[in-house]
Short mmCIF file of C-alpha atoms in Angstrom, two decimals:
data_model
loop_
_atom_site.label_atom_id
_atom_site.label_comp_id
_atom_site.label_asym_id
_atom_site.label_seq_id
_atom_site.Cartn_x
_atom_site.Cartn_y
_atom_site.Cartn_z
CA UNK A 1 4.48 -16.39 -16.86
CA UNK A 2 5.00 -16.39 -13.19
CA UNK A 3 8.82 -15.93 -12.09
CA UNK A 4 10.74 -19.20 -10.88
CA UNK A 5 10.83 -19.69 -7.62
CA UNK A 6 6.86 -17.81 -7.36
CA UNK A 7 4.13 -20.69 -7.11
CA UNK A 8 0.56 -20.74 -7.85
CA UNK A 9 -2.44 -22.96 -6.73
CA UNK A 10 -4.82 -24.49 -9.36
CA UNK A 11 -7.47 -22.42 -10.33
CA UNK A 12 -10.86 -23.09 -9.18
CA UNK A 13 -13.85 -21.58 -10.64
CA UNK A 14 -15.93 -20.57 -7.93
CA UNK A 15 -15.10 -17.71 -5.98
CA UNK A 16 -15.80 -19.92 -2.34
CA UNK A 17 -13.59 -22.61 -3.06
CA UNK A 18 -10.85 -19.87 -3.45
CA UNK A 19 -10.80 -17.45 -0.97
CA UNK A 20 -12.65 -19.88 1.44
CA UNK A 21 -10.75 -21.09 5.13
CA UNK A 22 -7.30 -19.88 5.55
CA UNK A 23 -5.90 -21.51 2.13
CA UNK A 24 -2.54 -19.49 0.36
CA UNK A 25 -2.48 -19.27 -3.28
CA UNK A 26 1.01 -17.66 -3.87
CA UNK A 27 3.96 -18.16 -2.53
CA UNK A 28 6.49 -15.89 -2.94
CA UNK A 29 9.60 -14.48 -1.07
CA UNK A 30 7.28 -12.08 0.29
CA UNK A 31 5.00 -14.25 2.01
CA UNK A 32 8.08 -16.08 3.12
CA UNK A 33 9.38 -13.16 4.67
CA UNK A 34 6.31 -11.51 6.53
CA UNK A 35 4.69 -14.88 7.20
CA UNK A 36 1.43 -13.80 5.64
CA UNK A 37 -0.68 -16.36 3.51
CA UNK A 38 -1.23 -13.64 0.56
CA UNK A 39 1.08 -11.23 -1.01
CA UNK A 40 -0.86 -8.10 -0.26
CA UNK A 41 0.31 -5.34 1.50
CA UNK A 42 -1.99 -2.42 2.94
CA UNK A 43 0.67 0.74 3.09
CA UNK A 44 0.17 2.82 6.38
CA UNK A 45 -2.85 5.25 5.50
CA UNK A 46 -2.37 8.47 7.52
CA UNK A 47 -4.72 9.08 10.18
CA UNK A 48 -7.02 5.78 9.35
CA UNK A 49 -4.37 3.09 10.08
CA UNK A 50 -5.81 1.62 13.50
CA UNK A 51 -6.01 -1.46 15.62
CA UNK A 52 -9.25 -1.87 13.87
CA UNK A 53 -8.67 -1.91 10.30
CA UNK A 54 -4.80 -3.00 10.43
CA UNK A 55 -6.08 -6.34 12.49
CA UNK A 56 -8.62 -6.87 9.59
CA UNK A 57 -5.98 -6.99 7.09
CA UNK A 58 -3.74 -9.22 9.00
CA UNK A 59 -7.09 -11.90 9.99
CA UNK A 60 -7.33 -11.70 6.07
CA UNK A 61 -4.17 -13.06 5.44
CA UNK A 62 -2.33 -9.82 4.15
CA UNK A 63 -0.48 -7.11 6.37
CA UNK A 64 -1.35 -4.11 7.12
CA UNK A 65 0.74 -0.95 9.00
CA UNK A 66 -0.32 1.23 12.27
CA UNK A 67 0.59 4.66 11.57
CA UNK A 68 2.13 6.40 14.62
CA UNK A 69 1.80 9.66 13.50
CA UNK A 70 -1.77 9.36 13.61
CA UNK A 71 -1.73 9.54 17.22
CA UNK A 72 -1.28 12.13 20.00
CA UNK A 73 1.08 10.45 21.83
CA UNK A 74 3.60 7.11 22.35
CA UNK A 75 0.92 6.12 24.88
CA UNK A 76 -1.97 6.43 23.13
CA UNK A 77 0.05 4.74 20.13
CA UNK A 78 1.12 1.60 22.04
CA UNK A 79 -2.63 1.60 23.28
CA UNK A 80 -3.35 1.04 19.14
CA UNK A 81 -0.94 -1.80 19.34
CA UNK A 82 -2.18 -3.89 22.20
CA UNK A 83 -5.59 -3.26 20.59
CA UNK A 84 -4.01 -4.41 17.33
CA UNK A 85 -2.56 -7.41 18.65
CA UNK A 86 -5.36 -8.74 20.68
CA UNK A 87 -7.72 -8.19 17.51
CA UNK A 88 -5.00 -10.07 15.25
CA UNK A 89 -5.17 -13.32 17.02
CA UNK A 90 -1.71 -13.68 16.66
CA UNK A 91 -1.09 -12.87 12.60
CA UNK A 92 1.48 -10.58 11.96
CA UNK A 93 1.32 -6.98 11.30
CA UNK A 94 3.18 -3.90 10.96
CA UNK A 95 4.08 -0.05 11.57
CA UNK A 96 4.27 2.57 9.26
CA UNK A 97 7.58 5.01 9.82
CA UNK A 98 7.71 8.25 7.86
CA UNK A 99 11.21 9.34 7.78
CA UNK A 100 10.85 13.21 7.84
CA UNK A 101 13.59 15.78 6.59
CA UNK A 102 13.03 17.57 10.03
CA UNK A 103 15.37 16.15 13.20
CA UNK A 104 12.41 17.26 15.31
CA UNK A 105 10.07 14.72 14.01
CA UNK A 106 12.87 12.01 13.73
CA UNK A 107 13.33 11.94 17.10
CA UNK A 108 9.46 11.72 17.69
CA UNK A 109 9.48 9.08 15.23
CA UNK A 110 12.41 7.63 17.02
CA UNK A 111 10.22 6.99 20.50
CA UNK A 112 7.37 5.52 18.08
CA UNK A 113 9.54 3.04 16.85
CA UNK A 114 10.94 1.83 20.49
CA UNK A 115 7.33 1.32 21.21
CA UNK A 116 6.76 -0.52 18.84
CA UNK A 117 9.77 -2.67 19.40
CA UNK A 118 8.42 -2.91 23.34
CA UNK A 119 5.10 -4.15 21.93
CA UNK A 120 6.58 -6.88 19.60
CA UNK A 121 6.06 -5.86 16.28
CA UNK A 122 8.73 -6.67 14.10
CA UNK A 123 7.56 -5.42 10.73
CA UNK A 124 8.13 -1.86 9.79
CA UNK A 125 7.12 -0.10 6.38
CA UNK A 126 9.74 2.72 5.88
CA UNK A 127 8.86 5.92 3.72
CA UNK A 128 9.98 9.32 3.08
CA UNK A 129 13.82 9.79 3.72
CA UNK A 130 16.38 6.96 3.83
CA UNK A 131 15.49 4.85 7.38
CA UNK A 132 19.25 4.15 7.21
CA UNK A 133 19.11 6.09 10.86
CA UNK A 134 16.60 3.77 12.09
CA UNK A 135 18.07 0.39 10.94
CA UNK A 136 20.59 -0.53 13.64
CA UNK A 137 17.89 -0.04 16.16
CA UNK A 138 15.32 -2.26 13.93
CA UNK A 139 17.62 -4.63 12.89
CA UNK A 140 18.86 -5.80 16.72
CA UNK A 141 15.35 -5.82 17.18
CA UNK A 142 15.09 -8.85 14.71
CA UNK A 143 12.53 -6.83 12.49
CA UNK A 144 12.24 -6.58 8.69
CA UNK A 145 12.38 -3.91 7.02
CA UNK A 146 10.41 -2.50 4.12
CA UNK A 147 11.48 0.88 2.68
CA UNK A 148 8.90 2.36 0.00
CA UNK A 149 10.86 4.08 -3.25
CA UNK A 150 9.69 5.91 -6.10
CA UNK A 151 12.47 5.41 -8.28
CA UNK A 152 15.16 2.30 -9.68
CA UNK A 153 17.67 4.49 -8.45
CA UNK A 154 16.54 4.48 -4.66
CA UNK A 155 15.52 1.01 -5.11
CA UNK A 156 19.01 -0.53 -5.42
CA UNK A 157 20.31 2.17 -2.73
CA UNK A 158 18.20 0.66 -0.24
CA UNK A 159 18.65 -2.87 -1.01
CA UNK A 160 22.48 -1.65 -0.31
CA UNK A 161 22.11 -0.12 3.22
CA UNK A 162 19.97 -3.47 4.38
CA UNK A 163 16.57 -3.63 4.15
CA UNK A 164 14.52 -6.61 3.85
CA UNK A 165 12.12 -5.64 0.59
CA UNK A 166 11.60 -2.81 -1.26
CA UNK A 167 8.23 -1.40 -2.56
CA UNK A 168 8.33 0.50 -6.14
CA UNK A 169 5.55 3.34 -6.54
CA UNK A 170 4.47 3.91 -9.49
CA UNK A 171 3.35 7.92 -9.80
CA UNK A 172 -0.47 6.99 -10.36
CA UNK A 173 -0.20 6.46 -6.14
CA UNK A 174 -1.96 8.39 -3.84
CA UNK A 175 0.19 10.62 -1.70
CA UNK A 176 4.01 11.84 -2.48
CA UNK A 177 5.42 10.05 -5.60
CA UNK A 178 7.96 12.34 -5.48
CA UNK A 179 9.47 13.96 -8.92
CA UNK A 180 8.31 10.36 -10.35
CA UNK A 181 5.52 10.15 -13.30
CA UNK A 182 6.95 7.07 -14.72
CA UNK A 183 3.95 4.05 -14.19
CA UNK A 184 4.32 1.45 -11.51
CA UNK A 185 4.51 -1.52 -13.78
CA UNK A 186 7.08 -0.16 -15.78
CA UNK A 187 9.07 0.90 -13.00
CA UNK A 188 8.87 -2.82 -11.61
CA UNK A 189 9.90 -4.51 -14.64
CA UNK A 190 12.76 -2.59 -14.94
CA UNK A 191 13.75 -2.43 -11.04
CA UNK A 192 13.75 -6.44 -11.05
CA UNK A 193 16.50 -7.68 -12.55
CA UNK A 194 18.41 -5.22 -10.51
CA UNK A 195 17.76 -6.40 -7.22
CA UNK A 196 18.22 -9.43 -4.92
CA UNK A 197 15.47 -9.05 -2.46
CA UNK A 198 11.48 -9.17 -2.47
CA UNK A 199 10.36 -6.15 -4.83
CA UNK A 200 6.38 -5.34 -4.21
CA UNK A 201 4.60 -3.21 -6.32
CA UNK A 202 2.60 -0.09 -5.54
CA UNK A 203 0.90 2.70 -7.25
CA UNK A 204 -2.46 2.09 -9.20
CA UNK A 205 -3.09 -0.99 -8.05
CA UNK A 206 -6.40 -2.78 -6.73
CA UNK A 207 -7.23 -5.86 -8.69
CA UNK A 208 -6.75 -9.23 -8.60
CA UNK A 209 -5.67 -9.67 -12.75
CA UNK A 210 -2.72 -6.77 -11.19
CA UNK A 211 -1.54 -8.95 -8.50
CA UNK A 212 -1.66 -11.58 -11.64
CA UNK A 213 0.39 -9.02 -13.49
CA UNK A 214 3.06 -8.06 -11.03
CA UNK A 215 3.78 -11.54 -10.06
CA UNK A 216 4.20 -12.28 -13.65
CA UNK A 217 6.54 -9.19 -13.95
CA UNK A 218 8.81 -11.31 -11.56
CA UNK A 219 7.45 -9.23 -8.30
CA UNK A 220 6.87 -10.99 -5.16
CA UNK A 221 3.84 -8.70 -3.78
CA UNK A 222 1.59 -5.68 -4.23
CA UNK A 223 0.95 -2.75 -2.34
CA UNK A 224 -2.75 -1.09 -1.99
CA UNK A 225 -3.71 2.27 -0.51
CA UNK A 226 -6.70 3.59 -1.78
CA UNK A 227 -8.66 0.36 -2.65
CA UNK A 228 -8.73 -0.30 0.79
CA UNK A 229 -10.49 3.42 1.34
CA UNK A 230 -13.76 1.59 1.27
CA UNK A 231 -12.92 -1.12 4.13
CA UNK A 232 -15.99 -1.49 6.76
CA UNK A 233 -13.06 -1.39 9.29
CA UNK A 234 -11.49 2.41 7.89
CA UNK A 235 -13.10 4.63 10.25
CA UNK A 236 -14.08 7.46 8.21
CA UNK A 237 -17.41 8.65 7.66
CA UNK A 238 -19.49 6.85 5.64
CA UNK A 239 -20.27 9.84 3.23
CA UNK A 240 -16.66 9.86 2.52
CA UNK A 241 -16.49 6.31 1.41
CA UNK A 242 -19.79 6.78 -0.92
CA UNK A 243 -18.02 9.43 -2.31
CA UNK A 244 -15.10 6.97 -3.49
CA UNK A 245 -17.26 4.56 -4.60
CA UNK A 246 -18.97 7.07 -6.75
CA UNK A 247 -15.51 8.50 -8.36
CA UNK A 248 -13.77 7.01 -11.34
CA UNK A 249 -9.87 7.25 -12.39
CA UNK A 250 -10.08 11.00 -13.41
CA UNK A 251 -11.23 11.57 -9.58
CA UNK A 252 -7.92 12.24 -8.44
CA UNK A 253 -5.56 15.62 -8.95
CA UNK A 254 -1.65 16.53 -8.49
CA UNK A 255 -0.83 19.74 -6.52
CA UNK A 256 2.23 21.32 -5.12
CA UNK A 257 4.36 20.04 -7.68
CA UNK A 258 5.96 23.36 -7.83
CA UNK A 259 6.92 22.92 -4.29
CA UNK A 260 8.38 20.07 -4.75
CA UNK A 261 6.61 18.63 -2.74
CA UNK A 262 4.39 16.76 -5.32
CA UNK A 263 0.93 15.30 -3.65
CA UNK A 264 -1.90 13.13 -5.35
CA UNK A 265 -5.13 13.71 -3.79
CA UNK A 266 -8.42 13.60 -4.62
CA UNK A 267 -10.04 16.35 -6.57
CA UNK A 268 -12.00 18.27 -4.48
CA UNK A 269 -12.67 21.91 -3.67
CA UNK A 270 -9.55 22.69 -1.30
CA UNK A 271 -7.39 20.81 -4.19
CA UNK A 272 -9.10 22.91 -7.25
CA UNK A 273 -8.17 25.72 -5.05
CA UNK A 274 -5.01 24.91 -4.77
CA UNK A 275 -4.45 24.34 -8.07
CA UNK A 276 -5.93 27.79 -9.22
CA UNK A 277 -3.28 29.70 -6.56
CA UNK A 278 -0.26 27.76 -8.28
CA UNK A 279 -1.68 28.49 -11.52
CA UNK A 280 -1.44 32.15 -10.51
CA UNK A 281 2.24 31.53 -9.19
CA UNK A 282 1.62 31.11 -5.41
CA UNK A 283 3.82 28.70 -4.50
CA UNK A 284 4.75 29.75 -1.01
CA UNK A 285 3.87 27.88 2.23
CA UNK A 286 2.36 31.11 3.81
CA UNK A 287 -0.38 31.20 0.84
CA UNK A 288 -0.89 27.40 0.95
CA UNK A 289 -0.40 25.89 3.93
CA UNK A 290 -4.12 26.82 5.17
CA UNK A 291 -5.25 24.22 2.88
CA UNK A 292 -2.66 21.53 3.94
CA UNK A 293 -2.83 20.89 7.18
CA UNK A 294 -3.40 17.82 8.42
CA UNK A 295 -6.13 18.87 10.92
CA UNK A 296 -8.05 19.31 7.86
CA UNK A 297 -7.95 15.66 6.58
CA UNK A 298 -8.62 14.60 10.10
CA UNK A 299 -11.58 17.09 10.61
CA UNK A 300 -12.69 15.79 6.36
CA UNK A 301 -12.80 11.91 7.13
CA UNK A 302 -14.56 12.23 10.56
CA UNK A 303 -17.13 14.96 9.45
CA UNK A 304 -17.36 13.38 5.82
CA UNK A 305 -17.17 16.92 4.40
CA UNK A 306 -14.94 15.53 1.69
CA UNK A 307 -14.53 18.79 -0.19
CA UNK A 308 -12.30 20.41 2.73
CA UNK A 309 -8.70 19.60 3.15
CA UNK A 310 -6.28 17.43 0.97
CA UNK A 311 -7.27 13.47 0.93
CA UNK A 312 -4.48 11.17 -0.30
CA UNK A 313 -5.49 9.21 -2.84
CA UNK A 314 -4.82 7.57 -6.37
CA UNK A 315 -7.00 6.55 -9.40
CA UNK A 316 -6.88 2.70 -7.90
CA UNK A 317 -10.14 4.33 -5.95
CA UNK A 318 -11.65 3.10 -9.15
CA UNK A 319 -11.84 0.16 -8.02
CA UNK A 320 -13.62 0.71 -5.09
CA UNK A 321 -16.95 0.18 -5.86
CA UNK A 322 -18.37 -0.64 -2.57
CA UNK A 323 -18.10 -0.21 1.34
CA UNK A 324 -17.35 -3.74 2.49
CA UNK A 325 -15.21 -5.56 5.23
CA UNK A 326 -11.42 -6.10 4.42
CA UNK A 327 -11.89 -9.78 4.40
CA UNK A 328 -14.34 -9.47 1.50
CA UNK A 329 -12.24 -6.97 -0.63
CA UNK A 330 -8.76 -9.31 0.03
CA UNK A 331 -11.15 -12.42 -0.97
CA UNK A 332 -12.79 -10.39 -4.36
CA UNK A 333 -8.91 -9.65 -5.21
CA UNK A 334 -7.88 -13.12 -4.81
CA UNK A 335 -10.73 -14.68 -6.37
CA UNK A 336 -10.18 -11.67 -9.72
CA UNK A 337 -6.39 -13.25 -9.59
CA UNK A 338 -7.21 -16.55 -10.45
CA UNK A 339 -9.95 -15.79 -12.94
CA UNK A 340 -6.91 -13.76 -14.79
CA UNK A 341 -4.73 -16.91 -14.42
CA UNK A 342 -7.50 -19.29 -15.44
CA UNK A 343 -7.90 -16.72 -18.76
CA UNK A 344 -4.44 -16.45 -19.12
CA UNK A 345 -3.92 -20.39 -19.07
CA UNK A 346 -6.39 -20.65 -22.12
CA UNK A 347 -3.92 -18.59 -23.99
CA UNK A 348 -0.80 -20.35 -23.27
CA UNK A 349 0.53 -22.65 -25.59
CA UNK A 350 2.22 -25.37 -23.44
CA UNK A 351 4.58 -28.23 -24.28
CA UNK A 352 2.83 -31.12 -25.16
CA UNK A 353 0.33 -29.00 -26.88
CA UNK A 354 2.87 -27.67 -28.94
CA UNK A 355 4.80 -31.65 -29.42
CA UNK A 356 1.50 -32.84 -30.27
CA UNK A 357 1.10 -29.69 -32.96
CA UNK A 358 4.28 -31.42 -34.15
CA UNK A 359 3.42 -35.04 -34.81
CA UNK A 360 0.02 -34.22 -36.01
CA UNK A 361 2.16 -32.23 -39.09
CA UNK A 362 4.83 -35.23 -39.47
CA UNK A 363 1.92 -37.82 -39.76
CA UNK A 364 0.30 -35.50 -42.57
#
C-alpha cells in the first residue's frame, strides 16, 4: 500500500475530473520539498531541455531541468532562464548540473551554476560525479539539491554529504547507468529503508500504474526521460519523434560498456556501428569518438536524421505513443495512476471487510 506519511486523493473515474484545474493527488515529501502539485520529475535531457519545454512541465504541475550545457554560452544560458521563468508563471523549476571528471568543465559548470543562482532558481538536479564541490555554493544559495545515483551505495553517500533527495536509476535508463544492470524498482525497494530523505525513482519509467508502484514501494517521486521525448514542446524534429512513437522496448541498445563508459541509446545505425567495432575489440576513443560527439545528436534531433549520432534513450520510449503537449502526457500519467489505484482498491481486503468475514462465520 502507499507508505505512511504519502497521501492519495479518491479516485474518480473519468479522466477530466482528475487531471482537470490545478488539483494535487499525492502528497509526498517530494512535492513538499519542490513545491510542485505532482511527484514527477522531467531529468535534464541534453540539448532539448529549454525555456520551452522545461516551462511546460512546471505549468503542468511537475518540474522539469534547463540543461546548461546545451548552450554556447552563460549568456545565452541565462537568456533560457528568463525565457523559462516568464513562460512558468511563477511555478518552480530547475537546472540540470553534470558533474564532469574533467576540472575544465567544472569550472564551466561552475559559472552555469552562479547564473543560475543570479536568475533565482533554486532547484538543481545533480549527475555524474559527486556535486559535493558545488554544495556550499548551492546551499547558501537556499537551493535544494537533487543528486541522481545508480547504485544503494552512492545513494546513502549522498544523503551523507547533504543533499536534499536522491534519485535511484534503474539500468533500463536512457543515458549512463554506469556499471549498474540491476532494475530500478528493485534498486528502490532496497535503497528505502536506508535513507532519511525523499528517494525518486528513475529508469524505465513512464506510466501512471509506475508512479502507483513506486509510491507504493515507499518512494516519494518518479523520474522520466524518454517518455517525455514525444512532448509538443521538445524541439526536435518531428520525424524524430514519429520515430519513437513507432519503436517498442527492444528499440534501445548499450554501447561502450567496454569503455566504461556504459551508454543506452537508441538503436540506430551509428549505435549498430558501434557495436560491430567493439565486437571486433576497438575500444579506443580515436576509433570511436567520430560517432560520439555531441554535434552529432545536435545535428540528429534538428535534421531528424535519427540514424546518425548516439540518442539517449531507454525502453520507457515505449510508452510514447504519440506527439502531444506536456500537459496532456503529465494528465494521461495521472489519470493511468488512479485507474491502477482504483484496480488495486478492488483487490484489497480492508478491515471491516475482513470483521464482517468474521461475524458472518461466528453467526453460522
Amino acid at each position: 500500500m502507499v507508505s505512511a506519511g504519502q497521501k492519495i486523493a479518491p479516485y474518480a473515474a473519468e479522466e477530466e475530473s482528475v487531471t482537470s484545474g490545478r488539483q494535487s493527488y499525492f502528497s509526498t515529501k517530494l512535492t513538499s520539498l519542490l513545491g510542485i502539485r505532482h511527484p514527477i520529475l522531467c531529468g535534464g535531457l541534453m540539448w532539448l531541455s529549454d525555456g520551452a519545454y522545461v516551462s511546460a512541465v512546471a505549468n503542468a504541475g511537475a518540474m522539469g531541468f534547463i540543461t546548461p550545457r546545451s548552450f554556447s554560452s552563460p549568456d545565452a544560458f541565462r537568456d533560457a532562464l528568463k525565457d523559462c521563468t516568464l513562460q512558468a508563471n511563477g511555478q518552480p523549476f530547475g537546472v540540470n548540473l553534470y558533474v564532469s571528471s574533467r576540472r575544465e568543465e567544472n569550472e564551466k559548470l561552475l559559472r552555469f551554476a552562479e547564473v543560475a543562482i543570479e536568475e533565482h532558481v533554486r532547484v538543481f538536479e545533480t549527475a555524474g560525479r559527486s556535486p559535493v564541490a558545488f554544495l556550499p555554493m548551492l546551499k547558501e544559495a537556499n537551493a535544494k539539491v537533487i543528486h541522481k545515483v545508480t547504485t544503494i551505495k552512492h545513494a546513502i553517500k549522498a544523503e551523507s554529504i547533504g543533499v536534499d533527495a536522491v534519485v535511484i536509476l534503474g539500468g533500463e535508463c536512457g543515458g549512463h547507468p554506469g556499471v549498474n544492470k540491476l532494475p530500478a524498482m528493485l534498486l528502490a525497494a532496497l535503497a528505502r529503508p536506508k535513507l532519511k530523505i525523499p528517494l525518486i525513482v528513475g529508469g524505465g519509467i513512464g506510466s501512471g500504474a509506475q508512479l502507483l508502484a513506486a509510491l507504493s514501494l515507499g518512494a516519494d517521486g518518479i523520474l522520466m526521460g524518454s517518455r517525455m521525448l514525444v512532448a509538443s514542446e521538445i524541439w526536435a524534429h518531428n520525424h524524430y519523434k514519429e520515430h519513437i512513437v513507432e519503436i517498442n522496448e527492444n528499440g534501445t541498445r548499450r554501447i561502450l560498456e567496454n569503455m566504461g563508459n556504459a551508454y543506452q541509446c537508441l538503436n540506430n545505425d551509428t549505435a549498430q556501428t558501434i557495436s560491430a567495432l567493439e565486437a571486433a575489440g576497438h575500444n579506443d576513443y580515436e576509433t570511436l569518438g567520430p560517432y560520439i560527439g555531441g554535434h552529432l545528436q545536435k545535428s540528429a534531433y534538428k535534421t531528424g536524421d535519427f540514424n546518425k549520432g548516439v540518442l539517449s534513450l531507454g525502453p520507457a520510449a515505449a510508452f510514447a505513443d504519440k506527439i502531444e503537449p506536456v500537459e496532456k502526457i503529465i494528465q494521461r500519467i495521472l489519470h493511468d495512476a488512479m485507474e491502477a489505484y482504483g484496480d488495486l482498491s478492488q483487490k484489497i481486503i480492508f478491515q471491516n471487510e475482513m470483521e464482517a468475514g468474521v461475524h458472518a462465520q461466528a453467526s453460522c
